[in-house]
PDB file of C-alpha atoms in Angstrom:
ATOM      1  CA  MET A  29      87.320 115.934  61.193  1.00 54.00           C
ATOM      2  CA  LYS A  30      85.200 119.826  60.774  1.00 69.00           C
ATOM      3  CA  LYS A  31      82.024 118.127  59.931  1.00 75.00           C
ATOM      4  CA  GLY A  32      82.234 115.888  62.730  1.00 75.00           C
ATOM      5  CA  LEU A  33      82.994 118.352  65.729  1.00 78.00           C
ATOM      6  CA  PHE A  34      79.898 120.388  64.240  1.00 85.00           C
ATOM      7  CA  TYR A  35      77.601 117.425  64.526  1.00 87.00           C
ATOM      8  CA  ALA A  36      79.179 116.690  67.901  1.00 84.00           C
ATOM      9  CA  ILE A  37      78.381 120.618  68.882  1.00 84.00           C
ATOM     10  CA  LEU A  38      74.813 120.134  67.853  1.00 87.00           C
ATOM     11  CA  ALA A  39      74.706 116.925  70.236  1.00 88.00           C
ATOM     12  CA  SER A  40      75.813 117.850  72.765  1.00 83.00           C
ATOM     13  CA  VAL A  41      73.737 121.682  72.980  1.00 83.00           C
ATOM     14  CA  LEU A  42      70.842 119.371  73.067  1.00 87.00           C
ATOM     15  CA  TRP A  43      72.222 116.748  75.863  1.00 83.00           C
ATOM     16  CA  ALA A  44      73.152 119.610  77.679  1.00 78.00           C
ATOM     17  CA  ILE A  45      69.511 120.433  78.605  1.00 79.00           C
ATOM     18  CA  VAL A  46      68.177 116.671  79.035  1.00 80.00           C
ATOM     19  CA  ASN A  47      68.814 116.212  82.812  1.00 73.00           C
ATOM     20  CA  PRO A  48      66.359 119.053  84.006  1.00 76.00           C
ATOM     21  CA  PHE A  49      63.099 117.836  81.731  1.00 86.00           C
ATOM     22  CA  ILE A  50      64.313 113.997  82.964  1.00 85.00           C
ATOM     23  CA  LYS A  51      63.653 115.227  86.396  1.00 81.00           C
ATOM     24  CA  GLN A  52      60.695 116.925  85.721  1.00 86.00           C
ATOM     25  CA  GLY A  53      58.792 114.421  84.212  1.00 88.00           C
ATOM     26  CA  LEU A  54      59.947 112.209  87.252  1.00 87.00           C
ATOM     27  CA  SER A  55      58.296 114.166  89.354  1.00 87.00           C
ATOM     28  CA  TYR A  56      54.652 113.570  88.238  1.00 88.00           C
ATOM     29  CA  ASP A  57      54.740 109.743  89.770  1.00 83.00           C
ATOM     30  CA  PHE A  58      56.787 107.869  87.346  1.00 86.00           C
ATOM     31  CA  THR A  59      59.583 105.742  87.370  1.00 86.00           C
ATOM     32  CA  PRO A  60      63.113 105.949  85.764  1.00 86.00           C
ATOM     33  CA  MET A  61      62.862 102.531  83.574  1.00 87.00           C
ATOM     34  CA  ASN A  62      59.286 103.013  82.672  1.00 90.00           C
ATOM     35  CA  PHE A  63      60.312 106.658  81.713  1.00 91.00           C
ATOM     36  CA  ALA A  64      63.710 105.660  79.483  1.00 89.00           C
ATOM     37  CA  GLY A  65      61.591 103.152  78.181  1.00 91.00           C
ATOM     38  CA  LEU A  66      58.622 104.935  76.829  1.00 93.00           C
ATOM     39  CA  ARG A  67      60.902 107.847  75.998  1.00 93.00           C
ATOM     40  CA  PHE A  68      63.467 105.717  73.480  1.00 92.00           C
ATOM     41  CA  THR A  69      60.700 103.488  72.175  1.00 95.00           C
ATOM     42  CA  THR A  70      58.986 106.169  70.831  1.00 95.00           C
ATOM     43  CA  VAL A  71      62.053 107.768  69.671  1.00 94.00           C
ATOM     44  CA  GLY A  72      62.874 104.502  67.965  1.00 93.00           C
ATOM     45  CA  ILE A  73      59.163 104.181  66.105  1.00 94.00           C
ATOM     46  CA  ILE A  74      59.567 107.845  64.617  1.00 94.00           C
ATOM     47  CA  LEU A  75      63.418 106.673  63.640  1.00 92.00           C
ATOM     48  CA  PHE A  76      61.784 103.939  62.099  1.00 91.00           C
ATOM     49  CA  ALA A  77      58.920 105.051  59.980  1.00 91.00           C
ATOM     50  CA  TYR A  78      61.925 107.464  58.835  1.00 88.00           C
ATOM     51  CA  THR A  79      64.537 105.222  57.803  1.00 88.00           C
ATOM     52  CA  TRP A  80      62.367 101.842  57.120  1.00 86.00           C
ATOM     53  CA  HIS A  81      64.076 100.471  53.794  1.00 84.00           C
ATOM     54  CA  LYS A  82      63.772  97.155  51.990  1.00 84.00           C
ATOM     55  CA  GLY A  83      66.451  94.472  53.706  1.00 85.00           C
ATOM     56  CA  MET A  84      67.025  96.256  56.408  1.00 86.00           C
ATOM     57  CA  TRP A  85      66.566  93.222  58.678  1.00 88.00           C
ATOM     58  CA  GLN A  86      69.434  91.653  56.442  1.00 89.00           C
ATOM     59  CA  GLU A  87      71.604  94.620  57.536  1.00 89.00           C
ATOM     60  CA  ILE A  88      70.719  93.983  61.315  1.00 89.00           C
ATOM     61  CA  ARG A  89      71.763  90.326  60.852  1.00 89.00           C
ATOM     62  CA  GLN A  90      74.887  91.455  59.017  1.00 88.00           C
ATOM     63  CA  HIS A  91      76.261  94.022  61.995  1.00 86.00           C
ATOM     64  CA  SER A  92      74.430  91.710  64.616  1.00 86.00           C
ATOM     65  CA  LYS A  93      77.677  92.861  67.049  1.00 85.00           C
ATOM     66  CA  LEU A  94      77.603  96.013  66.541  1.00 86.00           C
ATOM     67  CA  PHE A  95      73.980  96.735  67.323  1.00 88.00           C
ATOM     68  CA  LEU A  96      73.623  94.150  69.782  1.00 88.00           C
ATOM     69  CA  ASN A  97      76.615  96.215  71.732  1.00 87.00           C
ATOM     70  CA  LEU A  98      74.020  99.388  71.517  1.00 87.00           C
ATOM     71  CA  VAL A  99      71.272  97.949  72.449  1.00 90.00           C
ATOM     72  CA  LEU A 100      72.684  95.911  75.197  1.00 90.00           C
ATOM     73  CA  ILE A 101      75.759  98.047  76.511  1.00 90.00           C
ATOM     74  CA  ASN A 102      74.552 101.697  75.243  1.00 87.00           C
ATOM     75  CA  MET A 103      70.838 101.600  75.951  1.00 87.00           C
ATOM     76  CA  PHE A 104      69.824  99.017  78.497  1.00 88.00           C
ATOM     77  CA  MET A 105      72.797  99.190  81.111  1.00 90.00           C
ATOM     78  CA  GLY A 106      74.268 102.550  80.333  1.00 88.00           C
ATOM     79  CA  TYR A 107      70.625 104.668  80.363  1.00 83.00           C
ATOM     80  CA  THR A 108      69.716 102.824  83.299  1.00 85.00           C
ATOM     81  CA  ALA A 109      72.199 103.464  85.100  1.00 89.00           C
ATOM     82  CA  PHE A 110      71.950 107.128  83.776  1.00 84.00           C
ATOM     83  CA  TYR A 111      68.004 107.145  84.817  1.00 80.00           C
ATOM     84  CA  PHE A 112      68.449 106.351  88.308  1.00 84.00           C
ATOM     85  CA  GLY A 113      71.578 108.069  88.834  1.00 86.00           C
ATOM     86  CA  VAL A 114      69.907 111.489  87.676  1.00 80.00           C
ATOM     87  CA  ASP A 115      66.683 110.363  90.021  1.00 80.00           C
ATOM     88  CA  PHE A 116      68.965 109.727  93.148  1.00 85.00           C
ATOM     89  CA  VAL A 117      71.384 113.669  93.209  1.00 81.00           C
ATOM     90  CA  SER A 118      70.462 117.121  91.704  1.00 75.00           C
ATOM     91  CA  GLY A 119      70.048 117.892  88.288  1.00 67.00           C
ATOM     92  CA  ALA A 120      72.759 119.782  88.691  1.00 67.00           C
ATOM     93  CA  ILE A 121      74.962 118.072  89.901  1.00 74.00           C
ATOM     94  CA  SER A 122      73.952 115.516  87.264  1.00 74.00           C
ATOM     95  CA  SER A 123      74.877 117.551  84.785  1.00 65.00           C
ATOM     96  CA  ILE A 124      78.283 118.298  86.446  1.00 70.00           C
ATOM     97  CA  ILE A 125      79.088 114.728  86.749  1.00 76.00           C
ATOM     98  CA  MET A 126      78.049 113.757  83.265  1.00 72.00           C
ATOM     99  CA  GLY A 127      80.562 116.603  81.852  1.00 66.00           C
ATOM    100  CA  MET A 128      83.418 114.021  83.031  1.00 72.00           C
ATOM    101  CA  THR A 129      82.293 112.009  80.116  1.00 76.00           C
ATOM    102  CA  PRO A 130      84.736 113.583  77.000  1.00 73.00           C
ATOM    103  CA  LEU A 131      87.798 112.948  79.862  1.00 73.00           C
ATOM    104  CA  ILE A 132      86.401 109.407  81.291  1.00 80.00           C
ATOM    105  CA  ASN A 133      85.870 108.712  77.459  1.00 76.00           C
ATOM    106  CA  VAL A 134      89.794 109.730  76.637  1.00 75.00           C
ATOM    107  CA  LEU A 135      90.884 107.380  78.653  1.00 77.00           C
ATOM    108  CA  LEU A 136      88.532 105.053  77.274  1.00 77.00           C
ATOM    109  CA  ALA A 137      89.773 105.775  73.970  1.00 74.00           C
ATOM    110  CA  HIS A 138      93.584 105.048  74.722  1.00 73.00           C
ATOM    111  CA  LEU A 139      92.622 101.588  76.259  1.00 74.00           C
ATOM    112  CA  LEU A 140      90.208 100.771  73.247  1.00 70.00           C
ATOM    113  CA  ALA A 141      90.444 102.258  70.245  1.00 67.00           C
ATOM    114  CA  SER A 142      93.497 101.440  67.440  1.00 63.00           C
ATOM    115  CA  ASP A 143      94.383 105.254  66.544  1.00 65.00           C
ATOM    116  CA  ASP A 144      93.575 107.090  69.553  1.00 60.00           C
ATOM    117  CA  ARG A 145      96.531 107.501  72.357  1.00 68.00           C
ATOM    118  CA  LEU A 146      97.330 109.780  75.351  1.00 69.00           C
ATOM    119  CA  ASN A 147      99.601 112.377  75.832  1.00 72.00           C
ATOM    120  CA  ALA A 148     101.369 114.747  78.157  1.00 77.00           C
ATOM    121  CA  HIS A 149      98.347 117.549  77.667  1.00 72.00           C
ATOM    122  CA  LYS A 150      95.791 114.991  77.680  1.00 73.00           C
ATOM    123  CA  ILE A 151      97.122 113.567  80.778  1.00 79.00           C
ATOM    124  CA  ILE A 152      97.762 116.953  82.545  1.00 80.00           C
ATOM    125  CA  SER A 153      93.851 117.365  81.638  1.00 77.00           C
ATOM    126  CA  LEU A 154      92.830 113.793  83.153  1.00 76.00           C
ATOM    127  CA  ILE A 155      94.249 114.460  86.349  1.00 81.00           C
ATOM    128  CA  VAL A 156      92.842 118.164  86.796  1.00 82.00           C
ATOM    129  CA  SER A 157      89.350 117.360  85.930  1.00 75.00           C
ATOM    130  CA  LEU A 158      89.500 114.204  88.335  1.00 75.00           C
ATOM    131  CA  ILE A 159      90.097 117.274  90.973  1.00 80.00           C
ATOM    132  CA  GLY A 160      87.099 118.942  90.204  1.00 76.00           C
ATOM    133  CA  LEU A 161      85.352 115.725  90.312  1.00 69.00           C
ATOM    134  CA  PHE A 162      86.355 115.070  94.238  1.00 71.00           C
ATOM    135  CA  LEU A 163      85.573 118.653  94.757  1.00 73.00           C
ATOM    136  CA  ILE A 164      81.799 118.070  93.251  1.00 66.00           C
ATOM    137  CA  ILE A 165      81.270 114.137  95.114  1.00 59.00           C
ATOM    138  CA  GLY A 166      82.221 115.715  98.489  1.00 58.00           C
ATOM    139  CA  MET A 167      78.700 117.991  98.430  1.00 50.00           C
ATOM    140  CA  GLY A 168      75.104 117.811  97.574  1.00 49.00           C
ATOM    141  CA  SER A 169      73.064 120.946  95.996  1.00 47.00           C
ATOM    142  CA  ASP A 170      72.530 122.170  99.479  1.00 50.00           C
ATOM    143  CA  GLY A 171      76.290 122.446 100.257  1.00 52.00           C
ATOM    144  CA  GLU A 172      76.073 119.628 102.737  1.00 57.00           C
ATOM    145  CA  PRO A 173      77.772 116.484 102.302  1.00 60.00           C
ATOM    146  CA  LEU A 174      76.243 113.640 100.465  1.00 67.00           C
ATOM    147  CA  ASP A 175      74.447 110.794 101.638  1.00 76.00           C
ATOM    148  CA  TRP A 176      74.480 107.180 100.374  1.00 80.00           C
ATOM    149  CA  LYS A 177      71.635 108.137  97.936  1.00 83.00           C
ATOM    150  CA  GLY A 178      73.527 110.738  95.997  1.00 82.00           C
ATOM    151  CA  ILE A 179      76.567 108.842  96.197  1.00 86.00           C
ATOM    152  CA  THR A 180      75.116 105.833  94.625  1.00 89.00           C
ATOM    153  CA  GLY A 181      73.866 108.243  91.870  1.00 87.00           C
ATOM    154  CA  ILE A 182      76.883 109.497  91.390  1.00 88.00           C
ATOM    155  CA  VAL A 183      78.406 106.291  90.626  1.00 89.00           C
ATOM    156  CA  LEU A 184      75.899 105.170  88.415  1.00 91.00           C
ATOM    157  CA  LEU A 185      76.141 108.074  86.471  1.00 90.00           C
ATOM    158  CA  LEU A 186      79.857 107.197  86.274  1.00 89.00           C
ATOM    159  CA  LEU A 187      78.821 103.809  85.132  1.00 91.00           C
ATOM    160  CA  SER A 188      76.688 105.124  82.600  1.00 91.00           C
ATOM    161  CA  ILE A 189      79.814 107.119  80.979  1.00 88.00           C
ATOM    162  CA  ILE A 190      81.861 103.988  80.925  1.00 89.00           C
ATOM    163  CA  PHE A 191      79.060 102.076  79.086  1.00 89.00           C
ATOM    164  CA  GLN A 192      78.172 104.965  76.614  1.00 82.00           C
ATOM    165  CA  GLY A 193      82.072 105.027  76.011  1.00 83.00           C
ATOM    166  CA  TYR A 194      82.277 102.096  75.074  1.00 84.00           C
ATOM    167  CA  SER A 195      79.792 101.603  72.701  1.00 82.00           C
ATOM    168  CA  ALA A 196      81.053 105.238  70.921  1.00 78.00           C
ATOM    169  CA  ILE A 197      84.414 103.884  70.062  1.00 80.00           C
ATOM    170  CA  SER A 198      82.405 100.782  68.658  1.00 76.00           C
ATOM    171  CA  VAL A 199      80.521 102.830  66.617  1.00 77.00           C
ATOM    172  CA  SER A 200      83.822 104.738  65.534  1.00 74.00           C
ATOM    173  CA  GLU A 201      85.412 101.735  64.482  1.00 71.00           C
ATOM    174  CA  ASP A 202      83.064 100.888  62.458  1.00 67.00           C
ATOM    175  CA  LYS A 203      83.306 103.999  60.414  1.00 62.00           C
ATOM    176  CA  GLY A 204      80.828 103.875  57.084  1.00 65.00           C
ATOM    177  CA  LYS A 205      78.827 100.418  57.604  1.00 75.00           C
ATOM    178  CA  VAL A 206      75.424 101.678  58.758  1.00 81.00           C
ATOM    179  CA  ASN A 207      73.962 104.517  58.121  1.00 84.00           C
ATOM    180  CA  PRO A 208      73.794 106.588  61.669  1.00 84.00           C
ATOM    181  CA  ILE A 209      69.849 107.438  61.322  1.00 87.00           C
ATOM    182  CA  PHE A 210      69.398 103.673  61.011  1.00 89.00           C
ATOM    183  CA  LEU A 211      71.858 103.162  63.548  1.00 86.00           C
ATOM    184  CA  ASN A 212      69.958 105.520  66.186  1.00 87.00           C
ATOM    185  CA  ALA A 213      66.677 103.997  65.298  1.00 91.00           C
ATOM    186  CA  VAL A 214      67.526 100.361  65.997  1.00 91.00           C
ATOM    187  CA  GLN A 215      69.357 101.065  69.598  1.00 90.00           C
ATOM    188  CA  MET A 216      66.780 103.238  70.398  1.00 92.00           C
ATOM    189  CA  PHE A 217      63.259 101.121  69.576  1.00 94.00           C
ATOM    190  CA  PHE A 218      65.010  97.369  70.934  1.00 93.00           C
ATOM    191  CA  GLY A 219      66.827  99.501  73.564  1.00 92.00           C
ATOM    192  CA  GLY A 220      63.991 100.816  74.884  1.00 92.00           C
ATOM    193  CA  LEU A 221      61.429  98.407  74.670  1.00 94.00           C
ATOM    194  CA  LEU A 222      63.889  96.083  76.719  1.00 93.00           C
ATOM    195  CA  ILE A 223      64.356  98.886  78.859  1.00 91.00           C
ATOM    196  CA  TYR A 224      60.332  99.375  79.349  1.00 92.00           C
ATOM    197  CA  MET A 225      59.764  95.247  79.751  1.00 92.00           C
ATOM    198  CA  VAL A 226      62.337  95.136  82.521  1.00 88.00           C
ATOM    199  CA  GLY A 227      60.992  98.542  83.898  1.00 88.00           C
ATOM    200  CA  LEU A 228      57.583  96.639  84.111  1.00 91.00           C
ATOM    201  CA  GLY A 229      58.983  94.038  85.869  1.00 89.00           C
ATOM    202  CA  THR A 230      61.109  95.610  88.810  1.00 84.00           C
ATOM    203  CA  GLU A 231      59.075  98.822  88.757  1.00 87.00           C
ATOM    204  CA  GLY A 232      55.350  98.171  87.709  1.00 90.00           C
ATOM    205  CA  TYR A 233      53.122  99.264  85.172  1.00 88.00           C
ATOM    206  CA  HIS A 234      52.653 103.258  85.354  1.00 85.00           C
ATOM    207  CA  SER A 235      49.878 104.741  83.553  1.00 85.00           C
ATOM    208  CA  PHE A 236      51.094 107.193  80.789  1.00 86.00           C
ATOM    209  CA  ILE A 237      47.346 108.138  80.488  1.00 88.00           C
ATOM    210  CA  GLY A 238      45.909 111.400  81.725  1.00 86.00           C
ATOM    211  CA  LYS A 239      48.878 113.253  83.261  1.00 89.00           C
ATOM    212  CA  PRO A 240      49.132 116.587  83.905  1.00 91.00           C
ATOM    213  CA  SER A 241      50.584 118.283  80.685  1.00 92.00           C
ATOM    214  CA  GLY A 242      54.257 119.447  82.223  1.00 91.00           C
ATOM    215  CA  PHE A 243      54.574 115.376  82.159  1.00 92.00           C
ATOM    216  CA  TYR A 244      53.979 115.616  78.018  1.00 94.00           C
ATOM    217  CA  ILE A 245      56.033 118.533  77.708  1.00 94.00           C
ATOM    218  CA  SER A 246      59.053 116.834  79.268  1.00 93.00           C
ATOM    219  CA  LEU A 247      58.578 113.691  77.224  1.00 93.00           C
ATOM    220  CA  GLY A 248      58.043 115.788  73.888  1.00 94.00           C
ATOM    221  CA  ILE A 249      61.101 117.904  74.489  1.00 94.00           C
ATOM    222  CA  LEU A 250      63.228 114.742  75.143  1.00 94.00           C
ATOM    223  CA  VAL A 251      62.041 112.191  72.424  1.00 94.00           C
ATOM    224  CA  PHE A 252      62.615 115.672  69.886  1.00 93.00           C
ATOM    225  CA  ILE A 253      66.379 115.712  71.677  1.00 91.00           C
ATOM    226  CA  SER A 254      66.909 111.800  71.178  1.00 89.00           C
ATOM    227  CA  VAL A 255      65.258 111.919  67.275  1.00 90.00           C
ATOM    228  CA  PHE A 256      68.436 114.475  66.740  1.00 90.00           C
ATOM    229  CA  ALA A 257      71.063 114.152  69.515  1.00 89.00           C
ATOM    230  CA  PHE A 258      71.870 110.399  69.053  1.00 82.00           C
ATOM    231  CA  SER A 259      71.914 110.595  65.358  1.00 86.00           C
ATOM    232  CA  PHE A 260      74.136 114.063  64.939  1.00 89.00           C
ATOM    233  CA  TRP A 261      76.458 111.997  67.420  1.00 84.00           C
ATOM    234  CA  PHE A 262      76.471 108.872  65.559  1.00 83.00           C
ATOM    235  CA  ILE A 263      77.320 111.085  62.074  1.00 86.00           C
ATOM    236  CA  ALA A 264      79.784 112.819  64.174  1.00 84.00           C
ATOM    237  CA  LEU A 265      81.420 109.516  65.322  1.00 81.00           C
ATOM    238  CA  GLN A 266      81.565 108.229  62.072  1.00 79.00           C
ATOM    239  CA  SER A 267      82.760 111.289  60.154  1.00 78.00           C
ATOM    240  CA  LYS A 268      86.157 110.525  58.188  1.00 74.00           C
ATOM    241  CA  GLY A 269      89.394 111.627  60.110  1.00 68.00           C
ATOM    242  CA  ALA A 270      87.337 112.388  63.605  1.00 67.00           C
ATOM    243  CA  LYS A 271      88.775 110.463  66.918  1.00 71.00           C
ATOM    244  CA  VAL A 272      86.453 109.804  69.525  1.00 71.00           C
ATOM    245  CA  SER A 273      88.340 111.363  72.556  1.00 71.00           C
ATOM    246  CA  ASP A 274      88.501 114.724  70.045  1.00 72.00           C
ATOM    247  CA  ILE A 275      84.654 114.065  69.556  1.00 77.00           C
ATOM    248  CA  ASN A 276      83.655 114.081  72.813  1.00 73.00           C
ATOM    249  CA  MET A 277      85.365 117.281  73.862  1.00 72.00           C
ATOM    250  CA  CYS A 278      82.584 119.290  72.436  1.00 73.00           C
ATOM    251  CA  ARG A 279      80.380 117.915  75.625  1.00 71.00           C
ATOM    252  CA  LEU A 280      82.080 120.745  77.209  1.00 68.00           C
ATOM    253  CA  ILE A 281      78.876 122.377  76.813  1.00 70.00           C
ATOM    254  CA  ASN A 282      76.778 119.587  79.282  1.00 70.00           C
ATOM    255  CA  PRO A 283      78.004 120.395  82.562  1.00 65.00           C
ATOM    256  CA  ILE A 284      77.980 124.559  81.879  1.00 69.00           C
ATOM    257  CA  LEU A 285      74.516 124.660  80.283  1.00 73.00           C
ATOM    258  CA  GLY A 286      73.075 121.419  81.934  1.00 68.00           C
ATOM    259  CA  ALA A 287      73.808 123.085  85.747  1.00 71.00           C
ATOM    260  CA  VAL A 288      72.527 127.072  84.479  1.00 76.00           C
ATOM    261  CA  LEU A 289      68.879 125.052  83.232  1.00 73.00           C
ATOM    262  CA  SER A 290      69.156 122.811  86.369  1.00 71.00           C
ATOM    263  CA  TRP A 291      69.402 126.084  88.745  1.00 77.00           C
ATOM    264  CA  VAL A 292      66.664 127.787  86.763  1.00 79.00           C
ATOM    265  CA  MET A 293      64.332 125.403  85.786  1.00 71.00           C
ATOM    266  CA  LEU A 294      63.936 123.454  89.060  1.00 69.00           C
ATOM    267  CA  PRO A 295      63.167 124.235  92.805  1.00 74.00           C
ATOM    268  CA  ASP A 296      65.558 124.048  95.338  1.00 72.00           C
ATOM    269  CA  GLU A 297      68.567 123.899  92.977  1.00 72.00           C
ATOM    270  CA  TYR A 298      70.841 126.532  93.173  1.00 76.00           C
ATOM    271  CA  PRO A 299      74.671 127.236  92.548  1.00 79.00           C
ATOM    272  CA  THR A 300      76.805 126.412  95.627  1.00 78.00           C
ATOM    273  CA  PHE A 301      81.059 127.446  95.913  1.00 81.00           C
ATOM    274  CA  SER A 302      81.585 123.422  95.524  1.00 78.00           C
ATOM    275  CA  THR A 303      79.335 123.004  92.385  1.00 76.00           C
ATOM    276  CA  VAL A 304      80.489 125.830  90.629  1.00 81.00           C
ATOM    277  CA  ALA A 305      84.342 125.454  91.497  1.00 83.00           C
ATOM    278  CA  GLY A 306      84.499 121.733  90.093  1.00 79.00           C
ATOM    279  CA  MET A 307      82.700 123.123  86.899  1.00 78.00           C
ATOM    280  CA  ILE A 308      85.220 125.829  86.741  1.00 84.00           C
ATOM    281  CA  ILE A 309      87.934 122.929  87.030  1.00 84.00           C
ATOM    282  CA  ILE A 310      86.594 120.936  85.020  1.00 77.00           C
ATOM    283  CA  VAL A 311      86.139 123.463  81.877  1.00 79.00           C
ATOM    284  CA  SER A 312      90.216 124.472  82.459  1.00 83.00           C
ATOM    285  CA  SER A 313      90.987 120.711  81.855  1.00 79.00           C
ATOM    286  CA  LEU A 314      89.700 120.233  78.628  1.00 74.00           C
ATOM    287  CA  ILE A 315      90.592 123.952  77.702  1.00 80.00           C
ATOM    288  CA  ILE A 316      94.302 121.878  78.637  1.00 80.00           C
ATOM    289  CA  TYR A 317      93.151 119.333  76.584  1.00 74.00           C
ATOM    290  CA  PHE A 318      92.414 121.439  73.455  1.00 70.00           C
ATOM    291  CA  LYS A 319      95.257 124.214  73.946  1.00 73.00           C
ATOM    292  CA  GLY A 320      97.736 122.216  75.788  1.00 74.00           C
ATOM    293  CA  ALA A 321     100.561 122.601  73.091  1.00 72.00           C
ATOM    294  CA  GLU A 322      99.771 126.652  72.720  1.00 78.00           C
ATOM    295  CA  ILE A 323     100.256 127.111  76.690  1.00 78.00           C
ATOM    296  CA  SER A 324     103.541 125.304  76.878  1.00 78.00           C
ATOM    297  CA  GLN A 325     105.031 127.352  73.980  1.00 77.00           C
ATOM    298  CA  TRP A 326     103.695 130.222  74.901  1.00 78.00           C
ATOM    299  CA  LEU A 327     104.932 129.671  78.975  1.00 76.00           C
ATOM    300  CA  LYS A 328     108.466 128.665  77.105  1.00 79.00           C
ATOM    301  CA  ASN A 329     108.540 132.217  74.901  1.00 79.00           C
ATOM    302  CA  LYS A 330     107.526 133.925  77.660  1.00 77.00           C
ATOM    303  CA  THR A 331     110.176 132.095  79.871  1.00 77.00           C
ATOM    304  CA  ALA A 332     112.699 133.198  77.231  1.00 74.00           C
ATOM    305  CA  LYS A 333     112.129 136.457  77.314  1.00 73.00           C
ATOM    306  CA  VAL A 334     112.285 136.753  80.868  1.00 69.00           C
ATOM    307  CA  SER A 335     115.835 134.879  80.740  1.00 61.00           C
TER     308      SER A 335
END
C-alpha cells in the first residue's frame, strides 16, 4: 500500500502542473483535440519504443476489454472532455475543479469496485467537498458569475473525471495482468491517434511546424509528464493492497499546486475569495477523509474530559 501511495503522489505532483501548460500551448492558435492528439500520440511512440516485446499484439487481444476501456473511455472521451473544459475556463478554476477527482472517484469506487465501500467519514468528506465545488462554480477567475461557456467547461471537466475514474477502477480490478508501462503505451498511442483523427475532422488541420518556441516547450513538458505520470499512476493502482479511493486521495496536491501555478504563469489570472475559499474547503474535506477517525476520537476524549 505504501508503494502505491508513493507512486500516486509522484503522479499527482506531475499532473498538478499540467493545466497552465495546456492553456499556454492552446494560446498559439492551436485547437484542443489537435493538441491533445499530438501530445498523446507522441507519448505512445516513446513508450512503445521502450516496452516493445514479442507477443505484445497477442497480449493486447487477450486483454482487449481493458485496452478498449482505456483507449475509448479514458483517453478519447475523458481527454476530449478535459481539453475542451480547460479551454473554456480559467487555469486556476480548472485546476480546482480537477481537485474534485478524488471525491468523485470515492463515490464511483463505492458503486463499482468490489472491495471499496463508503463509510461515515467518506460521506462527510464528500458533502464538504461539494460545498467547496458550489462556491467555485458560482464565480469566474475575475470574481464575476460564469457565463454559459464557463459552466459548460466545468460540466466537461466533471465528465472527464467520471470517465477516467471508471477506467481507473478497471485497471485496479485487473492487478498484475498487464505491465503498467505497456498499458500506458497502448492507451496513449491508440487513444491519442483517435483523438487526433477526430480533431482533424472536426477542427481541421492545424500545422505544428514553425510555431514559436513557447509552443514546443509546452508540448515537450506535457509529453514528459504523460510519459511518467500515467505510468506511475498505473503502478499505484496495481500495487498490492491499493484501493482506488485511497490512491485517488493523493490528488489533493492538484488543486493547490495547479491553481498557484496558474496564478503565477498565466496573465489575467489571480486568486479571488471564491477560488481560495473553495480550495480550502476541498482540502478540508480530504483531511476529514484521511483523519476522520482520529478527529472523532479526539473530540470524544475532549468531551469526556470536560464532562
